[in-house]
Short mmCIF file of C-alpha atoms in Angstrom, two decimals:
data_model
loop_
_atom_site.label_atom_id
_atom_site.label_comp_id
_atom_site.label_asym_id
_atom_site.label_seq_id
_atom_site.Cartn_x
_atom_site.Cartn_y
_atom_site.Cartn_z
CA UNK A 17 77.34 36.70 190.01
CA UNK A 18 73.63 36.75 189.35
CA UNK A 19 72.11 35.36 192.43
CA UNK A 20 72.56 37.55 195.73
CA UNK A 21 73.67 34.78 198.04
CA UNK A 22 74.69 36.48 201.45
CA UNK A 23 78.34 36.02 202.14
CA UNK A 24 79.62 36.35 205.85
CA UNK A 25 82.85 38.05 206.38
CA UNK A 26 85.15 35.80 208.32
CA UNK A 27 88.54 37.83 208.09
CA UNK A 28 89.70 41.27 207.02
CA UNK A 29 93.15 41.71 205.61
CA UNK A 30 95.31 44.56 204.24
CA UNK A 31 94.59 46.72 201.40
CA UNK A 32 90.59 46.24 201.67
CA UNK A 33 90.91 42.63 200.91
CA UNK A 34 88.85 40.11 202.92
CA UNK A 35 87.70 36.59 203.29
CA UNK A 36 84.19 35.55 203.12
CA UNK A 37 82.29 32.38 203.91
CA UNK A 38 79.85 31.61 201.07
CA UNK A 39 77.70 28.51 202.22
CA UNK A 40 80.74 26.88 203.52
CA UNK A 41 83.10 27.90 200.63
CA UNK A 42 85.83 30.50 201.50
CA UNK A 43 86.57 33.21 199.01
CA UNK A 44 88.93 36.26 198.77
CA UNK A 45 87.07 39.47 197.91
CA UNK A 46 87.72 43.13 197.83
CA UNK A 47 86.15 45.78 200.08
CA UNK A 48 86.92 48.65 198.05
CA UNK A 49 83.36 49.37 197.07
CA UNK A 50 81.78 49.37 200.42
CA UNK A 51 82.61 51.18 203.68
CA UNK A 52 82.41 50.28 207.27
CA UNK A 53 82.40 46.44 207.05
CA UNK A 54 83.35 44.45 209.90
CA UNK A 55 84.03 40.73 210.62
CA UNK A 56 80.68 38.93 210.84
CA UNK A 57 78.75 41.22 208.48
CA UNK A 58 76.94 39.86 205.64
CA UNK A 59 77.65 41.33 202.18
CA UNK A 60 76.60 40.38 198.58
CA UNK A 61 79.43 39.46 196.32
CA UNK A 62 79.89 40.44 192.71
CA UNK A 63 82.86 39.33 190.69
CA UNK A 64 85.28 39.64 193.45
CA UNK A 65 83.79 42.72 195.28
CA UNK A 66 81.51 43.12 198.20
CA UNK A 67 78.85 45.25 196.83
CA UNK A 68 75.98 45.60 199.36
CA UNK A 69 76.23 45.60 203.36
CA UNK A 70 73.12 43.69 204.34
CA UNK A 71 71.10 43.96 207.47
CA UNK A 72 72.02 40.73 209.48
CA UNK A 73 68.29 39.71 209.81
CA UNK A 74 67.54 40.19 206.19
CA UNK A 75 70.58 38.29 205.30
CA UNK A 76 69.52 35.06 207.35
CA UNK A 77 65.83 35.43 206.02
CA UNK A 78 67.23 35.36 202.41
CA UNK A 79 69.52 32.16 203.16
CA UNK A 80 66.57 30.37 205.04
CA UNK A 81 64.32 31.27 201.89
CA UNK A 82 67.00 29.88 199.57
CA UNK A 83 67.21 26.97 201.77
CA UNK A 84 63.61 26.39 201.72
CA UNK A 85 63.69 26.57 198.03
CA UNK A 86 66.09 23.80 197.77
CA UNK A 87 68.80 26.15 196.46
CA UNK A 88 71.37 26.06 199.07
CA UNK A 89 72.34 22.30 198.87
CA UNK A 90 73.39 23.08 195.23
CA UNK A 91 74.98 26.15 196.19
CA UNK A 92 77.45 24.49 198.83
CA UNK A 93 78.13 21.64 196.22
CA UNK A 94 79.30 24.33 193.62
CA UNK B 26 76.79 22.03 189.73
CA UNK B 27 76.37 25.54 190.55
CA UNK B 28 73.63 27.15 191.62
CA UNK B 29 73.49 30.18 189.20
CA UNK B 30 74.62 28.09 186.37
CA UNK B 31 77.30 29.12 183.84
CA UNK B 32 77.93 29.46 180.06
CA UNK B 33 80.23 27.14 178.37
CA UNK B 34 81.57 28.17 174.93
CA UNK B 35 83.36 25.46 172.73
CA UNK B 36 85.32 26.32 169.63
CA UNK B 37 86.55 23.66 167.11
CA UNK B 38 89.28 24.78 164.61
CA UNK B 39 89.34 22.90 161.28
CA UNK B 40 92.37 24.20 159.81
CA UNK B 41 91.54 27.22 157.71
CA UNK B 42 87.91 26.43 157.58
CA UNK B 43 85.39 28.46 159.67
CA UNK B 44 85.38 27.63 163.29
CA UNK B 45 82.58 25.64 164.73
CA UNK B 46 80.97 27.15 167.90
CA UNK B 47 78.76 25.43 170.33
CA UNK B 48 77.29 27.39 173.39
CA UNK B 49 75.68 25.82 176.38
CA UNK B 50 74.15 27.32 179.23
CA UNK B 51 73.11 25.77 182.57
CA UNK B 52 71.39 28.70 183.77
CA UNK B 53 68.52 27.49 185.86
CA UNK B 54 64.89 29.01 185.43
CA UNK B 55 64.18 30.01 189.10
CA UNK B 56 61.33 32.20 188.92
CA UNK B 57 58.38 29.69 189.06
CA UNK B 58 60.37 27.79 191.74
CA UNK B 59 61.02 31.09 193.97
CA UNK B 60 58.01 33.00 193.44
CA UNK B 61 54.91 30.63 192.84
CA UNK B 62 52.33 31.00 195.75
CA UNK B 63 53.73 34.48 196.98
CA UNK B 64 51.70 37.65 197.13
CA UNK B 65 52.86 40.44 194.67
CA UNK B 66 54.43 42.13 197.51
CA UNK B 67 56.34 39.14 198.59
CA UNK B 68 57.20 38.09 195.09
CA UNK B 69 58.75 41.91 194.30
CA UNK B 70 60.67 41.91 197.50
CA UNK B 71 62.11 38.53 197.03
CA UNK B 72 62.73 39.21 193.09
CA UNK B 73 64.98 42.13 194.38
CA UNK B 74 66.50 40.43 197.06
CA UNK B 75 67.65 37.27 195.11
CA UNK B 76 68.95 38.77 191.90
CA UNK B 77 72.13 40.66 192.87
CA UNK B 78 73.30 42.29 189.62
CA UNK B 79 70.01 44.00 188.70
CA UNK B 80 67.95 43.68 191.89
CA UNK B 81 66.31 47.21 191.22
CA UNK B 82 65.26 46.24 187.79
CA UNK B 83 63.91 42.62 188.88
CA UNK B 84 61.87 44.38 191.75
CA UNK B 85 60.55 47.10 189.25
CA UNK B 86 59.71 44.52 186.88
CA UNK B 87 57.93 42.12 189.21
CA UNK B 88 55.94 44.93 190.81
CA UNK B 89 54.93 46.45 187.32
CA UNK B 90 54.08 42.92 186.04
CA UNK B 91 51.76 42.04 189.08
CA UNK B 92 50.05 45.41 188.87
CA UNK B 93 49.41 44.89 185.21
CA UNK B 94 47.92 41.34 185.97
CA UNK B 95 45.54 43.03 188.18
CA UNK B 96 44.78 45.90 185.54
CA UNK B 97 46.40 48.49 187.80
CA UNK B 98 48.86 51.14 186.53
CA UNK B 99 51.28 53.30 188.52
CA UNK B 100 50.79 56.95 188.74
CA UNK B 101 53.20 59.28 187.41
CA UNK B 102 55.53 60.00 190.31
CA UNK B 103 55.72 56.15 190.93
CA UNK B 104 56.78 55.66 187.24
CA UNK B 105 59.44 58.39 187.47
CA UNK B 106 60.86 56.91 190.53
CA UNK B 107 61.09 53.50 189.21
CA UNK B 108 62.53 54.60 185.87
CA UNK B 109 65.19 56.46 187.82
CA UNK B 110 66.03 53.53 190.03
CA UNK B 111 66.47 51.38 187.02
CA UNK B 112 68.68 53.86 185.37
CA UNK B 113 70.89 54.41 188.31
CA UNK B 114 71.44 50.60 188.35
CA UNK B 115 72.11 50.46 184.59
CA UNK B 116 74.59 53.34 184.74
CA UNK B 117 76.53 51.72 187.90
CA UNK B 118 76.93 48.44 185.51
CA UNK B 119 77.88 50.25 182.51
CA UNK B 120 80.75 52.09 184.70
CA UNK B 121 81.74 48.83 186.13
CA UNK B 122 82.65 47.76 182.77
CA UNK B 123 84.48 50.72 181.91
CA UNK B 124 86.05 51.77 185.13
CA UNK B 125 87.03 48.30 186.55
CA UNK B 126 86.52 45.40 184.04
CA UNK B 127 88.06 46.82 180.94
CA UNK B 128 91.32 48.46 182.48
CA UNK B 129 91.88 45.16 184.30
CA UNK B 130 91.78 43.26 181.08
CA UNK B 131 94.30 45.14 179.54
CA UNK B 132 96.58 45.02 182.67
CA UNK B 133 95.87 48.71 183.91
CA UNK B 134 94.63 49.43 187.57
CA UNK B 135 90.85 49.56 187.97
CA UNK B 136 89.51 52.77 189.03
CA UNK B 137 87.85 51.79 192.26
CA UNK B 138 87.75 55.35 193.86
CA UNK B 139 85.40 56.58 190.83
CA UNK B 140 83.15 53.47 191.18
CA UNK B 141 82.70 53.92 194.76
CA UNK B 142 81.74 57.71 194.33
CA UNK B 143 79.11 56.83 191.90
CA UNK B 144 77.86 54.24 194.15
CA UNK B 145 77.71 56.44 197.19
CA UNK B 146 75.69 59.30 195.20
CA UNK B 147 72.97 56.71 194.12
CA UNK B 148 71.07 57.51 197.24
CA UNK B 149 69.74 60.64 195.23
CA UNK B 150 69.12 60.81 191.54
CA UNK B 151 70.11 64.44 191.25
CA UNK B 152 73.10 63.78 192.99
CA UNK B 153 73.95 60.88 190.95
CA UNK B 154 73.43 62.69 187.73
CA UNK B 155 75.84 65.50 189.24
CA UNK B 156 78.49 62.97 189.99
CA UNK B 157 78.01 61.10 186.85
CA UNK B 158 78.19 64.20 184.65
CA UNK B 159 81.48 65.20 186.49
CA UNK B 160 83.04 61.71 186.16
CA UNK B 161 82.17 61.81 182.51
CA UNK B 162 83.85 65.15 182.29
CA UNK B 163 87.15 64.28 184.19
CA UNK B 164 87.72 60.67 184.35
CA UNK B 165 85.80 59.14 181.24
CA UNK B 166 85.84 61.48 178.42
CA UNK B 167 88.00 64.40 179.58
CA UNK B 168 85.29 66.93 178.05
CA UNK B 169 81.71 67.82 178.87
CA UNK B 170 79.37 64.92 177.69
CA UNK B 171 77.48 67.32 175.40
CA UNK B 172 80.65 68.18 173.35
CA UNK B 173 81.80 64.63 173.30
CA UNK B 174 78.38 63.37 172.08
CA UNK B 175 78.44 65.84 169.22
CA UNK B 176 81.60 64.19 167.66
CA UNK B 177 81.43 62.21 164.46
CA UNK B 178 83.41 59.05 163.54
CA UNK B 179 86.54 61.26 162.56
CA UNK B 180 86.03 63.33 165.84
CA UNK B 181 85.89 60.24 167.90
CA UNK B 182 89.07 58.75 166.31
CA UNK B 183 90.73 61.97 167.03
CA UNK B 184 89.49 61.84 170.68
CA UNK B 185 90.88 58.41 171.16
CA UNK B 186 94.19 59.05 169.57
CA UNK B 187 94.85 62.09 171.77
CA UNK B 188 94.30 59.54 174.65
CA UNK B 189 93.58 62.39 177.37
CA UNK B 190 91.83 59.66 179.56
CA UNK B 191 92.19 56.12 180.33
CA UNK B 192 88.92 55.35 178.57
CA UNK B 193 90.41 57.17 175.70
CA UNK B 194 93.54 55.16 175.43
CA UNK B 195 91.45 51.84 175.85
CA UNK B 196 89.56 52.74 172.70
CA UNK B 197 92.67 53.86 170.94
CA UNK B 198 94.13 50.33 171.62
CA UNK B 199 91.19 48.96 169.76
CA UNK B 200 92.86 50.01 166.37
CA UNK B 201 91.04 51.42 163.32
CA UNK B 202 90.45 48.27 161.26
CA UNK B 203 87.45 46.22 161.04
CA UNK B 204 85.37 45.43 164.30
CA UNK B 205 85.99 41.74 165.58
CA UNK B 206 83.14 39.35 166.47
CA UNK B 207 80.57 40.88 164.14
CA UNK B 208 76.95 39.80 164.29
CA UNK B 209 74.19 40.62 161.66
CA UNK B 210 71.53 39.00 163.90
CA UNK B 211 68.59 41.21 164.29
CA UNK B 212 68.39 43.83 167.11
CA UNK B 213 65.66 43.66 169.80
CA UNK B 214 63.51 46.62 169.54
CA UNK B 215 64.25 49.28 172.54
CA UNK B 216 61.50 48.81 174.92
CA UNK B 217 60.00 52.08 173.83
CA UNK B 218 59.42 50.89 170.34
CA UNK B 219 57.99 47.44 171.51
CA UNK B 220 54.40 47.11 169.88
CA UNK B 221 51.52 45.84 172.22
CA UNK B 222 50.83 42.86 169.75
CA UNK B 223 54.64 41.95 169.84
CA UNK B 224 54.75 42.23 173.76
CA UNK B 225 51.74 40.18 174.09
CA UNK B 226 53.21 37.29 171.76
CA UNK B 227 56.43 37.45 173.88
CA UNK B 228 54.33 37.08 177.08
CA UNK B 229 52.04 34.21 175.57
CA UNK B 230 55.28 32.19 174.65
CA UNK B 231 56.97 32.87 177.77
CA UNK B 232 53.75 31.46 179.92
CA UNK B 233 52.99 28.73 177.57
CA UNK B 234 56.43 27.46 176.81
CA UNK B 235 58.88 27.60 179.78
CA UNK B 236 61.71 26.54 177.50
CA UNK B 237 60.99 29.93 175.47
CA UNK B 238 62.58 31.62 178.61
CA UNK B 239 65.86 29.83 178.14
CA UNK B 240 66.12 30.23 174.37
CA UNK B 241 63.82 33.34 173.43
CA UNK B 242 63.17 34.28 169.71
CA UNK B 243 62.07 37.43 168.10
CA UNK B 244 59.83 36.90 165.22
CA UNK B 245 61.03 33.33 165.16
CA UNK B 246 64.73 34.28 164.85
CA UNK B 247 67.20 35.05 167.68
CA UNK B 248 68.09 38.64 168.53
CA UNK B 249 70.65 40.92 170.25
CA UNK B 250 69.76 43.12 173.09
CA UNK B 251 71.56 45.75 175.22
CA UNK B 252 73.11 49.13 174.73
CA UNK B 253 73.98 48.26 171.20
CA UNK B 254 70.25 47.54 170.36
CA UNK B 255 69.11 50.73 172.18
CA UNK B 256 71.63 53.06 170.85
CA UNK B 257 72.03 51.67 167.13
CA UNK B 258 70.62 54.65 165.54
CA UNK B 259 72.73 57.27 167.46
CA UNK B 260 74.87 59.02 164.56
CA UNK B 261 78.47 58.06 165.83
CA UNK B 262 77.43 54.50 166.67
CA UNK B 263 75.55 54.12 163.31
CA UNK B 264 78.62 55.66 161.34
CA UNK B 265 81.09 53.10 163.31
CA UNK B 266 78.76 49.94 162.46
CA UNK B 267 78.36 51.11 158.94
CA UNK B 268 82.20 51.40 158.55
CA UNK B 269 83.60 48.88 160.84
CA UNK B 270 80.92 46.43 161.49
CA UNK B 271 78.77 45.63 164.52
CA UNK B 272 81.01 43.79 166.79
CA UNK B 273 82.74 43.81 170.16
CA UNK B 274 84.09 47.27 169.68
CA UNK B 275 80.66 48.68 168.74
CA UNK B 276 79.15 47.15 171.82
CA UNK B 277 81.76 49.03 174.12
CA UNK B 278 81.19 52.34 172.22
CA UNK B 279 77.56 51.96 172.66
CA UNK B 280 77.87 51.62 176.52
CA UNK B 281 80.11 54.62 176.89
CA UNK B 282 77.67 56.61 174.42
CA UNK B 283 74.61 55.43 176.49
CA UNK B 284 76.54 56.36 179.85
CA UNK B 285 77.30 59.86 178.35
CA UNK B 286 73.55 60.41 177.57
CA UNK B 287 72.43 59.41 181.11
CA UNK B 288 72.92 62.63 183.08
CA UNK B 289 70.66 64.31 180.76
CA UNK B 290 68.13 61.57 180.72
CA UNK B 291 67.96 61.39 184.40
CA UNK B 292 67.43 65.12 184.79
CA UNK B 293 64.63 64.80 182.46
CA UNK B 294 63.16 62.06 184.37
CA UNK B 295 63.47 64.10 187.56
CA UNK B 296 61.70 67.09 186.17
CA UNK B 297 59.07 65.66 183.45
CA UNK B 298 55.78 63.69 184.09
CA UNK B 299 55.76 60.00 183.99
CA UNK B 300 55.88 59.63 180.08
CA UNK B 301 59.73 59.76 179.94
CA UNK B 302 59.96 56.73 181.96
CA UNK B 303 58.28 54.40 179.67
CA UNK B 304 61.60 54.26 177.66
CA UNK B 305 62.94 52.16 180.63
CA UNK B 306 60.02 50.53 182.17
CA UNK B 307 56.58 49.35 180.56
CA UNK B 308 53.82 47.03 181.36
CA UNK B 309 50.68 45.37 179.43
CA UNK B 310 47.69 43.87 180.81
CA UNK B 311 47.19 40.56 179.13
CA UNK B 312 43.69 39.89 180.51
CA UNK B 313 43.07 36.47 182.37
CA UNK B 314 44.95 37.85 185.40
CA UNK B 315 48.05 37.84 183.45
CA UNK B 316 50.66 40.83 183.08
CA UNK B 317 53.87 41.45 181.38
CA UNK B 318 56.51 43.91 182.36
CA UNK B 319 59.75 44.95 180.44
CA UNK B 320 62.69 46.80 182.15
CA UNK B 321 65.57 47.92 180.24
CA UNK B 322 68.90 46.99 182.09
CA UNK B 323 72.79 47.39 181.33
CA UNK B 324 72.79 43.85 179.68
CA UNK B 325 69.50 44.29 177.64
CA UNK B 326 65.84 43.95 178.03
CA UNK B 327 64.42 42.06 181.14
CA UNK B 328 60.92 40.54 180.78
CA UNK B 329 58.61 39.49 183.61
CA UNK B 330 55.44 37.67 182.79
CA UNK B 331 52.97 36.74 185.65
CA UNK B 332 49.66 34.94 186.13
CA UNK B 333 47.80 35.74 189.38
CA UNK B 334 45.22 33.41 190.93
CA UNK B 335 43.27 34.44 194.22
CA UNK B 336 45.84 37.28 194.51
CA UNK B 337 48.75 35.09 194.59
CA UNK B 338 51.32 34.16 191.90
CA UNK B 339 50.37 31.02 190.14
CA UNK B 340 52.75 31.26 186.99
CA UNK B 341 56.01 33.38 186.87
CA UNK B 342 58.33 33.71 184.02
CA UNK B 343 61.48 35.87 183.53
CA UNK B 344 63.27 36.27 180.24
CA UNK B 345 66.73 37.73 180.96
CA UNK B 346 69.03 39.60 178.43
CA UNK B 347 71.55 36.95 178.92
CA UNK B 348 69.42 34.32 177.35
CA UNK B 349 69.03 36.54 174.16
CA UNK B 350 72.47 37.20 173.63
CA UNK B 351 74.04 33.83 174.49
CA UNK B 352 71.24 31.69 172.58
CA UNK B 353 73.05 28.81 170.93
CA UNK B 354 72.14 30.21 167.54
CA UNK B 355 72.27 34.09 168.55
CA UNK B 356 74.52 37.12 168.44
CA UNK B 357 77.46 35.58 170.20
CA UNK B 358 77.12 32.30 168.04
CA UNK B 359 77.39 34.27 164.84
CA UNK B 360 80.16 36.61 166.13
CA UNK B 361 82.39 33.65 167.08
CA UNK B 362 81.61 31.83 164.00
CA UNK B 363 83.15 34.75 162.26
CA UNK B 364 86.41 34.89 164.10
CA UNK B 365 89.45 33.73 162.10
CA UNK B 366 91.08 30.47 163.53
CA UNK B 367 94.55 31.47 164.90
CA UNK B 368 96.66 30.74 167.98
CA UNK B 369 94.82 33.52 170.14
CA UNK B 370 91.36 32.40 169.26
CA UNK B 371 90.42 31.67 173.02
CA UNK B 372 91.51 35.20 174.12
CA UNK B 373 89.71 36.87 171.00
CA UNK B 374 86.61 34.76 171.77
CA UNK B 375 86.67 35.84 175.56
CA UNK B 376 86.67 39.45 174.58
CA UNK B 377 83.79 38.89 172.13
CA UNK B 378 81.79 37.25 174.95
CA UNK B 379 82.86 39.96 177.44
CA UNK B 380 81.33 42.58 175.07
CA UNK B 381 77.99 40.66 175.62
CA UNK B 382 78.47 40.69 179.14
CA UNK B 383 76.89 37.57 180.34
CA UNK B 384 75.42 37.70 183.90
CA UNK B 385 77.15 34.64 185.18
CA UNK B 386 80.49 32.97 184.66
CA UNK B 387 81.39 31.63 181.28
CA UNK B 388 84.37 29.48 180.00
CA UNK B 389 85.77 29.11 176.64
CA UNK B 390 87.57 25.83 175.37
CA UNK B 391 89.20 25.46 171.86
CA UNK B 392 90.04 22.28 170.33
CA UNK B 393 91.43 21.08 166.91
CA UNK B 394 89.55 18.83 164.65
CA UNK B 395 91.22 15.72 164.00
#
């Protein structure tokens, strides 16, 4: 993945696995490379791994900004 | 349609005749759309936020390009700090390929614990250099980096045959014949060797012709960038290329060699003045409120060109490494055109594309000519 679209963690499963919501699309990812993630947190996902735990305010700002630039409709349609 | 775009690779077999190759990218050029009208501070923050794989490199490139547009250059401490941020990111991307992706492709478990240790140490460059040095000695090479780096081609072959580490066994699995996916396309010079006139010409074309950013050319021809281009004169890699060709395996070796050199390079950055940083981050003032910055990333050279107007971004162009390496007539095209048409063509093509490591998803489709 090239663009850092904030993904919201909606469910945490066994073995560091989790489900994230990425602009309305649900994806299975691994939490093996970040620590202390809880449901509701925003993370940046890179080829199946959550990489960065985001400050919620920063995440909302990024999402708003991407929407403002007309990027999110395309992302949701992906 | 995906927001990030993707790369589609189509191969057509014609019996025993060479395979026809078509590479099509839908990667959008987002820089102008996202950054125009912003102040340099906002633009740098945004660039770092939006591009996840190389966020540090994007942020540094934006800061350096906007400063150069204003005719300002950073002090030695800032230069060193930027170069180490860029190097830490580059090292983690290289490690990702070697510790996670490559084992997984070969059906072995990825080493997430080592990758996590590296990530956690990245809060401090000195600690990162120590952690990387230890991972090289224990997990990747099985001996001190300096000892391993002194090996010649026979020494390297002995190392991989002995198979003391997963990495050594992965290299042993490549065999000793000719490399696969060989490209003779020119190598882009490492950033440190780029002439001012050449840098200006790249910036001029990027700013005047937005399409140039999607299919960049070096002296009117495609070129390869990345660890291979930066490390091509390293003696072991040069010997490999001369004996076995410049292909997918040479690119994997270049990555490991560059990673093995990084602890020493990071230490040099921490102790030296700003000059050592110019290998990794450079900027040029272009006059008329325009500036260019170059940053070396894991995948290759990243260029940012900007023109400011009344203190805000008027024009912004990014030329990313994926556009050089996946140019429709570039290194990947040549590498794939040389593959023999066999049943496992799609799998071999995927390995070659992975060796050039695109920053977006890609797909390979093989058809037979009627």
